[in-house]
XYZ file of N, CA, C and O in Angstrom:
616
model
N -7.153 7.647 15.371
C -7.688 8.979 15.489
C -6.781 9.955 14.777
O -5.587 9.715 14.624
N -7.363 11.047 14.300
C -6.612 12.115 13.664
C -5.731 12.780 14.714
O -6.190 13.092 15.816
N -4.436 12.961 14.388
C -3.494 13.596 15.313
C -2.770 14.725 14.587
O -2.790 14.821 13.363
N -2.097 15.542 15.364
C -1.328 16.659 14.827
C -0.138 16.146 14.016
O 0.439 15.103 14.329
N 0.260 16.917 13.005
C 1.454 16.566 12.234
C 2.694 16.573 13.122
O 3.703 15.950 12.791
N 2.631 17.246 14.268
C 3.748 17.249 15.215
C 4.064 15.834 15.692
O 5.194 15.560 16.103
N 3.091 14.936 15.630
C 3.273 13.549 16.063
C 4.397 12.869 15.297
O 5.115 12.034 15.849
N 4.572 13.218 14.019
C 5.598 12.564 13.207
C 6.873 13.393 13.081
O 7.835 12.969 12.446
N 6.900 14.560 13.725
C 8.076 15.417 13.686
C 9.278 14.670 14.262
O 9.229 14.170 15.385
N 10.333 14.566 13.489
C 11.549 13.894 13.940
C 11.533 12.385 13.766
O 12.545 11.731 14.004
N 10.407 11.810 13.360
C 10.341 10.366 13.144
C 10.754 10.024 11.717
O 10.514 10.796 10.786
N 11.357 8.873 11.550
C 11.711 8.359 10.233
C 10.627 7.386 9.798
O 10.223 6.526 10.588
N 10.161 7.502 8.563
C 9.146 6.543 8.105
C 9.676 5.111 8.150
O 10.824 4.855 7.789
N 8.836 4.208 8.592
C 9.178 2.780 8.640
C 8.878 2.105 7.307
O 9.481 1.085 6.985
N 7.917 2.634 6.563
C 7.535 2.072 5.268
C 6.733 3.120 4.501
O 6.177 4.045 5.092
N 6.676 2.952 3.181
C 5.868 3.808 2.324
C 5.107 2.926 1.356
O 5.551 1.826 1.032
N 3.950 3.416 0.913
C 3.182 2.615 -0.025
C 1.942 3.326 -0.499
O 1.902 4.571 -0.557
N 0.913 2.525 -0.769
C -0.316 3.021 -1.389
C -1.520 2.467 -0.662
O -1.485 1.364 -0.120
N -2.586 3.243 -0.691
C -3.822 2.817 -0.040
C -5.000 3.235 -0.904
O -4.994 4.322 -1.489
N -5.987 2.346 -0.981
C -7.256 2.662 -1.619
C -8.271 2.879 -0.504
O -8.280 2.148 0.485
N -9.114 3.897 -0.678
C -10.157 4.228 0.284
C -11.504 4.140 -0.418
O -11.587 4.207 -1.646
N -12.557 4.053 0.370
C -13.890 4.219 -0.194
C -14.017 5.654 -0.697
O -13.224 6.529 -0.326
N -15.024 5.932 -1.477
C -15.228 7.249 -2.075
C -15.324 8.376 -1.041
O -14.987 9.522 -1.327
N -15.766 8.065 0.160
C -15.922 9.100 1.199
C -14.728 9.167 2.157
O -14.814 9.731 3.225
N -13.610 8.589 1.761
C -12.371 8.541 2.548
C -12.480 7.672 3.787
O -11.729 7.844 4.739
N -13.413 6.739 3.816
C -13.468 5.776 4.905
C -12.748 4.508 4.469
O -12.481 4.298 3.292
N -12.446 3.665 5.448
C -11.843 2.365 5.179
C -12.868 1.291 5.496
O -13.698 1.460 6.392
N -12.825 0.209 4.754
C -13.782 -0.880 4.969
C -13.691 -1.457 6.374
O -14.693 -1.698 7.022
N -12.475 -1.679 6.822
C -12.298 -2.261 8.151
C -12.444 -1.183 9.217
O -11.663 -0.251 9.273
N -13.452 -1.294 10.029
C -13.644 -0.366 11.137
C -14.346 0.924 10.772
O -14.570 1.759 11.634
N -14.665 1.118 9.516
C -15.347 2.339 9.068
C -14.653 3.603 9.558
O -15.297 4.566 9.947
N -13.350 3.605 9.559
C -12.582 4.774 9.981
C -12.604 5.830 8.884
O -12.421 5.524 7.711
N -12.817 7.094 9.248
C -12.857 8.209 8.299
C -11.514 8.933 8.333
O -11.091 9.424 9.375
N -10.839 9.002 7.195
C -9.513 9.596 7.108
C -9.518 11.091 6.800
O -8.459 11.696 6.697
N -10.673 11.687 6.647
C -10.737 13.136 6.391
C -10.547 13.921 7.691
O -10.921 13.469 8.770
N -10.025 15.124 7.543
C -9.973 16.065 8.650
C -11.381 16.637 8.797
O -11.906 17.227 7.856
N -12.030 16.472 9.955
C -13.404 16.958 10.093
C -13.532 18.475 9.936
O -14.575 18.970 9.519
N -12.458 19.198 10.218
C -12.515 20.653 10.109
C -12.460 21.123 8.658
O -13.092 22.107 8.296
N -11.703 20.416 7.814
C -11.511 20.865 6.435
C -12.168 19.959 5.401
O -12.359 20.374 4.265
N -12.446 18.714 5.780
C -12.985 17.748 4.832
C -11.931 17.177 3.895
O -12.245 16.421 2.990
N -10.664 17.530 4.126
C -9.561 17.077 3.275
C -8.833 15.898 3.926
O -8.737 15.818 5.149
N -8.275 15.022 3.089
C -7.499 13.887 3.589
C -5.998 14.099 3.403
O -5.200 13.596 4.198
N -5.612 14.824 2.364
C -4.189 15.037 2.077
C -3.497 15.705 3.255
O -3.993 16.681 3.814
N -2.343 15.152 3.629
C -1.549 15.729 4.700
C -1.983 15.338 6.099
O -1.342 15.728 7.067
N -3.061 14.572 6.225
C -3.521 14.190 7.558
C -2.655 13.067 8.125
O -2.040 12.296 7.388
N -2.609 12.999 9.446
C -1.845 11.983 10.169
C -2.805 11.314 11.142
O -3.558 11.992 11.859
N -2.754 9.984 11.180
C -3.690 9.197 11.989
C -2.899 8.217 12.845
O -1.904 7.645 12.385
N -3.366 8.029 14.083
C -2.672 7.124 14.999
C -3.684 6.205 15.669
O -4.785 6.624 16.025
N -3.282 4.950 15.813
C -4.112 3.957 16.480
C -3.347 3.455 17.702
O -2.115 3.434 17.708
N -4.072 3.082 18.750
C -3.421 2.562 19.946
C -3.498 1.042 19.962
O -4.244 0.438 19.206
N -2.710 0.465 20.813
C -2.705 -0.987 20.961
C -1.615 -1.640 20.134
O -0.897 -1.003 19.378
N -1.515 -2.960 20.302
C -0.517 -3.733 19.559
C -0.893 -3.764 18.078
O -2.038 -4.029 17.721
N 0.078 -3.505 17.223
C -0.156 -3.493 15.779
C -0.012 -4.919 15.259
O 1.056 -5.527 15.350
N -1.109 -5.439 14.731
C -1.152 -6.797 14.189
C -1.844 -6.722 12.832
O -2.989 -6.261 12.740
N -1.145 -7.146 11.805
C -1.706 -7.079 10.455
C -3.020 -7.843 10.401
O -3.139 -8.944 10.944
N -4.008 -7.242 9.775
C -5.368 -7.761 9.604
C -6.192 -7.731 10.893
O -7.328 -8.187 10.903
N -5.625 -7.178 11.975
C -6.365 -7.072 13.234
C -6.398 -5.645 13.769
O -7.444 -5.133 14.119
N -5.229 -5.006 13.873
C -5.171 -3.663 14.432
C -4.086 -2.864 13.733
O -2.954 -3.333 13.598
N -4.437 -1.665 13.310
C -3.503 -0.772 12.644
C -4.116 -0.226 11.375
O -5.161 -0.684 10.924
N -3.467 0.776 10.824
C -3.891 1.344 9.548
C -3.163 0.573 8.450
O -1.940 0.498 8.446
N -3.923 0.001 7.516
C -3.371 -0.902 6.519
C -3.159 -0.232 5.172
O -3.965 0.603 4.749
N -2.101 -0.636 4.500
C -1.779 -0.190 3.145
C -0.852 -1.224 2.528
O -0.464 -2.195 3.190
N -0.479 -1.047 1.276
C 0.419 -1.977 0.591
C 1.600 -1.230 -0.015
O 1.426 -0.154 -0.583
N 2.783 -1.802 0.107
C 3.954 -1.206 -0.524
C 3.845 -1.314 -2.048
O 4.231 -0.403 -2.760
N 3.334 -2.420 -2.538
C 3.117 -2.617 -3.963
C 1.680 -2.200 -4.281
O 0.739 -2.786 -3.748
N 1.479 -1.204 -5.134
C 0.121 -0.726 -5.391
C -0.804 -1.813 -5.955
O -2.004 -1.788 -5.702
N -0.252 -2.761 -6.686
C -1.064 -3.831 -7.248
C -1.685 -4.691 -6.153
O -2.807 -5.186 -6.299
N -1.006 -4.851 -5.028
C -1.546 -5.632 -3.913
C -2.778 -4.985 -3.289
O -3.592 -5.666 -2.671
N -2.932 -3.671 -3.445
C -4.123 -2.986 -2.929
C -5.399 -3.593 -3.507
O -6.452 -3.586 -2.859
N -5.291 -4.119 -4.722
C -6.465 -4.677 -5.392
C -6.925 -5.987 -4.765
O -8.011 -6.476 -5.061
N -6.128 -6.540 -3.863
C -6.563 -7.712 -3.090
C -7.582 -7.323 -2.025
O -8.260 -8.184 -1.483
N -7.676 -6.017 -1.727
C -8.489 -5.563 -0.611
C -9.595 -4.583 -0.994
O -10.566 -4.433 -0.260
N -9.428 -3.886 -2.100
C -10.432 -2.934 -2.580
C -10.589 -3.115 -4.080
O -9.601 -3.366 -4.775
N -11.788 -2.917 -4.598
C -11.951 -3.007 -6.054
C -11.327 -1.785 -6.737
O -11.291 -0.698 -6.175
N -10.836 -2.000 -7.933
C -10.262 -0.910 -8.722
C -11.387 -0.256 -9.511
O -11.669 -0.614 -10.647
N -12.062 0.675 -8.855
C -13.163 1.402 -9.487
C -12.873 2.894 -9.378
O -12.271 3.354 -8.406
N -13.308 3.635 -10.366
C -12.972 5.059 -10.443
C -13.497 5.888 -9.288
O -12.953 6.939 -8.996
N -14.545 5.436 -8.629
C -15.103 6.272 -7.558
C -14.392 6.073 -6.224
O -14.656 6.790 -5.285
N -13.480 5.116 -6.130
C -12.674 5.002 -4.918
C -11.637 6.118 -4.893
O -11.383 6.788 -5.891
N -11.028 6.317 -3.729
C -9.962 7.299 -3.555
C -8.640 6.540 -3.440
O -8.591 5.421 -2.934
N -7.556 7.188 -3.891
C -6.242 6.561 -3.920
C -5.220 7.523 -3.336
O -5.302 8.728 -3.569
N -4.236 6.979 -2.608
C -3.230 7.847 -2.009
C -1.903 7.130 -1.828
O -1.846 5.900 -1.705
N -0.852 7.945 -1.801
C 0.470 7.478 -1.388
C 0.568 7.794 0.100
O 0.182 8.893 0.530
N 1.073 6.845 0.885
C 1.084 6.987 2.341
C 2.461 6.631 2.916
O 3.260 5.964 2.259
N 2.671 7.049 4.167
C 3.879 6.698 4.928
C 3.461 6.170 6.290
O 2.522 6.689 6.898
N 4.221 5.193 6.771
C 3.968 4.604 8.085
C 5.071 4.984 9.058
O 6.247 5.009 8.700
N 4.672 5.249 10.287
C 5.606 5.593 11.359
C 5.273 4.737 12.580
O 4.166 4.222 12.710
N 6.231 4.660 13.499
C 6.001 3.908 14.732
C 6.034 2.409 14.474
O 6.781 1.924 13.620
N 5.204 1.691 15.214
C 5.142 0.225 15.053
C 4.525 -0.141 13.716
O 3.569 0.497 13.286
N 5.066 -1.180 13.073
C 4.429 -1.735 11.881
C 4.418 -3.254 11.990
O 5.204 -3.831 12.742
N 3.528 -3.870 11.256
C 3.476 -5.330 11.153
C 3.257 -5.673 9.692
O 2.419 -5.062 9.027
N 4.007 -6.636 9.203
C 3.919 -7.026 7.792
C 3.056 -8.269 7.627
O 3.066 -9.161 8.457
N 2.342 -8.311 6.516
C 1.506 -9.450 6.128
C 2.414 -10.531 5.540
O 3.438 -10.223 4.945
N 2.037 -11.782 5.717
C 2.871 -12.872 5.220
C 2.720 -13.132 3.727
O 3.621 -13.670 3.106
N 1.577 -12.776 3.130
C 1.299 -13.199 1.758
C 1.540 -12.150 0.682
O 1.590 -12.484 -0.490
N 1.621 -10.879 1.027
C 1.860 -9.838 0.035
C 2.515 -8.644 0.733
O 3.055 -8.796 1.817
N 2.459 -7.478 0.115
C 3.167 -6.318 0.664
C 2.324 -5.498 1.640
O 2.670 -4.369 1.962
N 1.229 -6.071 2.129
C 0.350 -5.369 3.072
C 1.078 -5.124 4.392
O 1.787 -5.995 4.901
N 0.862 -3.921 4.931
C 1.466 -3.515 6.203
C 0.394 -2.878 7.064
O -0.470 -2.156 6.569
N 0.464 -3.132 8.356
C -0.359 -2.434 9.337
C 0.565 -1.466 10.076
O 1.688 -1.816 10.420
N 0.079 -0.243 10.303
C 0.912 0.785 10.919
C 0.224 1.422 12.108
O -0.993 1.569 12.131
N 1.035 1.834 13.065
C 0.536 2.580 14.218
C 0.155 4.001 13.799
O -0.876 4.530 14.217
N 1.005 4.627 12.985
C 0.777 6.002 12.536
C 0.825 6.007 11.008
O 1.777 5.498 10.418
N -0.194 6.604 10.399
C -0.269 6.666 8.942
C -0.430 8.118 8.501
O -1.323 8.820 8.973
N 0.438 8.539 7.596
C 0.360 9.875 7.009
C -0.122 9.732 5.562
O 0.430 8.936 4.795
N -1.125 10.491 5.192
C -1.564 10.524 3.799
C -0.741 11.608 3.111
O -0.939 12.796 3.330
N 0.214 11.165 2.318
C 1.210 12.058 1.729
C 0.692 12.753 0.484
O 0.872 13.957 0.314
N 0.059 11.985 -0.399
C -0.350 12.538 -1.694
C -1.610 11.837 -2.174
O -1.693 10.613 -2.157
N -2.578 12.617 -2.607
C -3.791 12.070 -3.204
C -3.486 11.768 -4.670
O -2.871 12.584 -5.367
N -3.904 10.613 -5.129
C -3.691 10.211 -6.516
C -5.031 10.104 -7.232
O -5.992 9.590 -6.660
N -5.068 10.552 -8.459
C -6.264 10.354 -9.268
C -6.285 8.902 -9.744
O -5.293 8.174 -9.615
N -7.403 8.515 -10.322
C -7.530 7.187 -10.934
C -6.367 6.959 -11.910
O -5.685 5.941 -11.863
N -6.139 7.926 -12.805
C -5.076 7.797 -13.807
C -3.691 7.741 -13.164
O -2.835 6.969 -13.604
N -3.461 8.557 -12.119
C -2.176 8.511 -11.406
C -1.927 7.125 -10.824
O -0.824 6.588 -10.914
N -2.975 6.567 -10.202
C -2.829 5.255 -9.570
C -2.556 4.179 -10.621
O -1.702 3.313 -10.417
N -3.244 4.246 -11.759
C -2.980 3.302 -12.851
C -1.542 3.429 -13.334
O -0.871 2.420 -13.591
N -1.037 4.661 -13.446
C 0.342 4.873 -13.868
C 1.331 4.265 -12.876
O 2.333 3.666 -13.272
N 1.059 4.428 -11.581
C 1.935 3.855 -10.556
C 1.944 2.333 -10.681
O 3.010 1.705 -10.608
N 0.784 1.732 -10.886
C 0.710 0.275 -11.049
C 1.500 -0.155 -12.287
O 2.267 -1.123 -12.238
N 1.340 0.567 -13.389
C 2.075 0.239 -14.617
C 3.579 0.364 -14.413
O 4.341 -0.500 -14.840
N 4.010 1.437 -13.745
C 5.440 1.623 -13.488
C 5.977 0.491 -12.622
O 7.047 -0.043 -12.884
N 5.230 0.133 -11.586
C 5.639 -0.957 -10.696
C 5.699 -2.269 -11.470
O 6.627 -3.035 -11.312
N 4.709 -2.512 -12.321
C 4.672 -3.742 -13.113
C 5.838 -3.801 -14.082
O 6.454 -4.848 -14.256
N 6.175 -2.675 -14.721
C 7.316 -2.642 -15.633
C 8.617 -2.897 -14.896
O 9.484 -3.607 -15.386
N 8.759 -2.334 -13.697
C 9.963 -2.566 -12.903
C 10.062 -4.043 -12.528
O 11.133 -4.634 -12.606
N 8.948 -4.653 -12.139
C 8.945 -6.066 -11.784
C 9.295 -6.908 -12.996
O 10.093 -7.839 -12.911
N 8.731 -6.590 -14.157
C 9.016 -7.337 -15.375
C 10.498 -7.227 -15.724
O 11.124 -8.216 -16.085
N 11.083 -6.035 -15.592
C 12.508 -5.867 -15.875
C 13.357 -6.746 -14.965
O 14.305 -7.383 -15.404
N 12.996 -6.806 -13.691
C 13.733 -7.640 -12.743
C 13.561 -9.103 -13.111
O 14.520 -9.869 -13.153
N 12.311 -9.520 -13.388
C 12.069 -10.914 -13.747
C 12.810 -11.291 -15.017
O 13.299 -12.404 -15.143
N 12.920 -10.379 -15.976
C 13.610 -10.678 -17.225
C 15.089 -10.951 -16.997
O 15.718 -11.644 -17.786
N 15.645 -10.409 -15.931
C 17.049 -10.656 -15.637
C 17.295 -12.053 -15.089
O 18.410 -12.534 -15.131
N 16.266 -12.712 -14.566
C 16.460 -14.056 -14.023
C 15.578 -15.085 -14.713
O 15.418 -16.188 -14.239
N 15.003 -14.737 -15.867
C 14.122 -15.648 -16.586
C 14.362 -15.471 -18.074
O 14.937 -14.507 -18.495
N 13.919 -16.387 -18.847
C 14.037 -16.232 -20.285
C 15.184 -17.005 -20.875
O 15.592 -16.764 -21.999
N 15.724 -17.968 -20.131
C 16.724 -18.850 -20.692
C 18.145 -18.343 -20.603
O 19.054 -19.002 -21.061
N 18.369 -17.177 -20.045
C 19.718 -16.631 -20.018
C 20.437 -16.907 -18.704
O 21.605 -17.221 -18.701
N 19.746 -16.731 -17.605
C 20.429 -16.856 -16.326
C 19.968 -18.080 -15.543
O 20.719 -19.017 -15.364
N 18.729 -18.056 -15.059
C 18.216 -19.171 -14.275
C 16.962 -19.667 -14.965
O 15.885 -19.142 -14.757
N 17.105 -20.614 -15.856
C 15.950 -21.181 -16.553
C 16.426 -22.354 -17.387
O 17.540 -22.358 -17.871
N 15.577 -23.306 -17.549
C 15.885 -24.406 -18.431
C 16.703 -25.506 -17.783
O 16.886 -26.563 -18.365
N 17.192 -25.269 -16.581
C 17.904 -26.316 -15.864
C 16.920 -27.230 -15.172
O 15.714 -27.055 -15.240
N 17.427 -28.229 -14.503
C 16.543 -29.172 -13.836
C 16.324 -28.818 -12.369
O 15.492 -29.410 -11.723
N 17.042 -27.854 -11.849
C 16.906 -27.519 -10.442
C 16.035 -26.292 -10.202
O 15.256 -26.283 -9.278
N 16.165 -25.255 -11.002
C 15.368 -24.049 -10.829
C 14.670 -23.791 -12.145
O 15.301 -23.713 -13.188
N 13.345 -23.614 -12.090
C 12.557 -23.481 -13.306
C 11.362 -22.587 -13.096
O 10.746 -22.620 -12.047
N 11.024 -21.783 -14.054
C 9.780 -21.036 -14.079
C 9.794 -19.706 -13.354
O 8.852 -18.954 -13.473
N 10.780 -19.412 -12.585
C 10.861 -18.114 -11.940
C 9.958 -17.947 -10.727
O 10.052 -16.989 -10.019
N 9.077 -18.905 -10.456
C 8.167 -18.757 -9.329
C 8.459 -19.757 -8.214
O 8.257 -19.464 -7.058
N 8.889 -20.927 -8.578
C 9.117 -21.984 -7.601
C 10.433 -22.689 -7.900
O 11.048 -22.471 -8.918
N 10.812 -23.561 -7.022
C 12.000 -24.382 -7.260
C 11.509 -25.803 -7.484
O 10.828 -26.379 -6.642
N 11.860 -26.362 -8.643
C 11.446 -27.715 -9.033
C 12.690 -28.582 -9.231
O 13.742 -28.102 -9.633
N 12.535 -29.851 -9.011
C 13.550 -30.819 -9.385
C 14.800 -30.766 -8.549
O 15.792 -31.395 -8.888
N 14.786 -30.013 -7.471
C 15.992 -29.878 -6.670
C 16.024 -30.891 -5.602
O 16.935 -31.188 -4.961
C-alpha cells in the first residue's frame, strides 16, 4: 500500500536498483498500482507490504542490475522505468539480482533512452571487470580455470 514518506525517515536503504512497470504504473504480479491516487504520479512514492518477504512470493520486486529486469518484463517503449530503493526486510533471488522488499521508494523515473543508457553503462562496467580476469592475461588458458563462467578441469 502507498505510505507516507515519513515511513522511510531515518531508515538506511538496504538495496538500490531498477524496476520496469506496465504502462499504467501497475506491476504484473498482483496488479499493484504504484501511482499516487491523489496526483497520478509515481515519482517519489513509497509503498509498503506486510507479511514475510519472500522473493517471487511476497514483496515489491526489482533488480539491482537493470539488465536482469528484462527477465521479468519486455523491453518495450510503452513500459515505465524507474530507479528504486528498498528499505526494511529484503529477500534476494538465487539466480540473478532480483530482490523483494518490504518498503519500496520510487526514486527517479527513467525514460526509455535513460534506461537503455543505464543498461549500456552497466554492461560496459561488467565488460571492464571481465576483461581484467579474461583474455589470456590473468585467469585463462590454464587447465584449472577457463572461460570466465565456470571452473573446468580442476
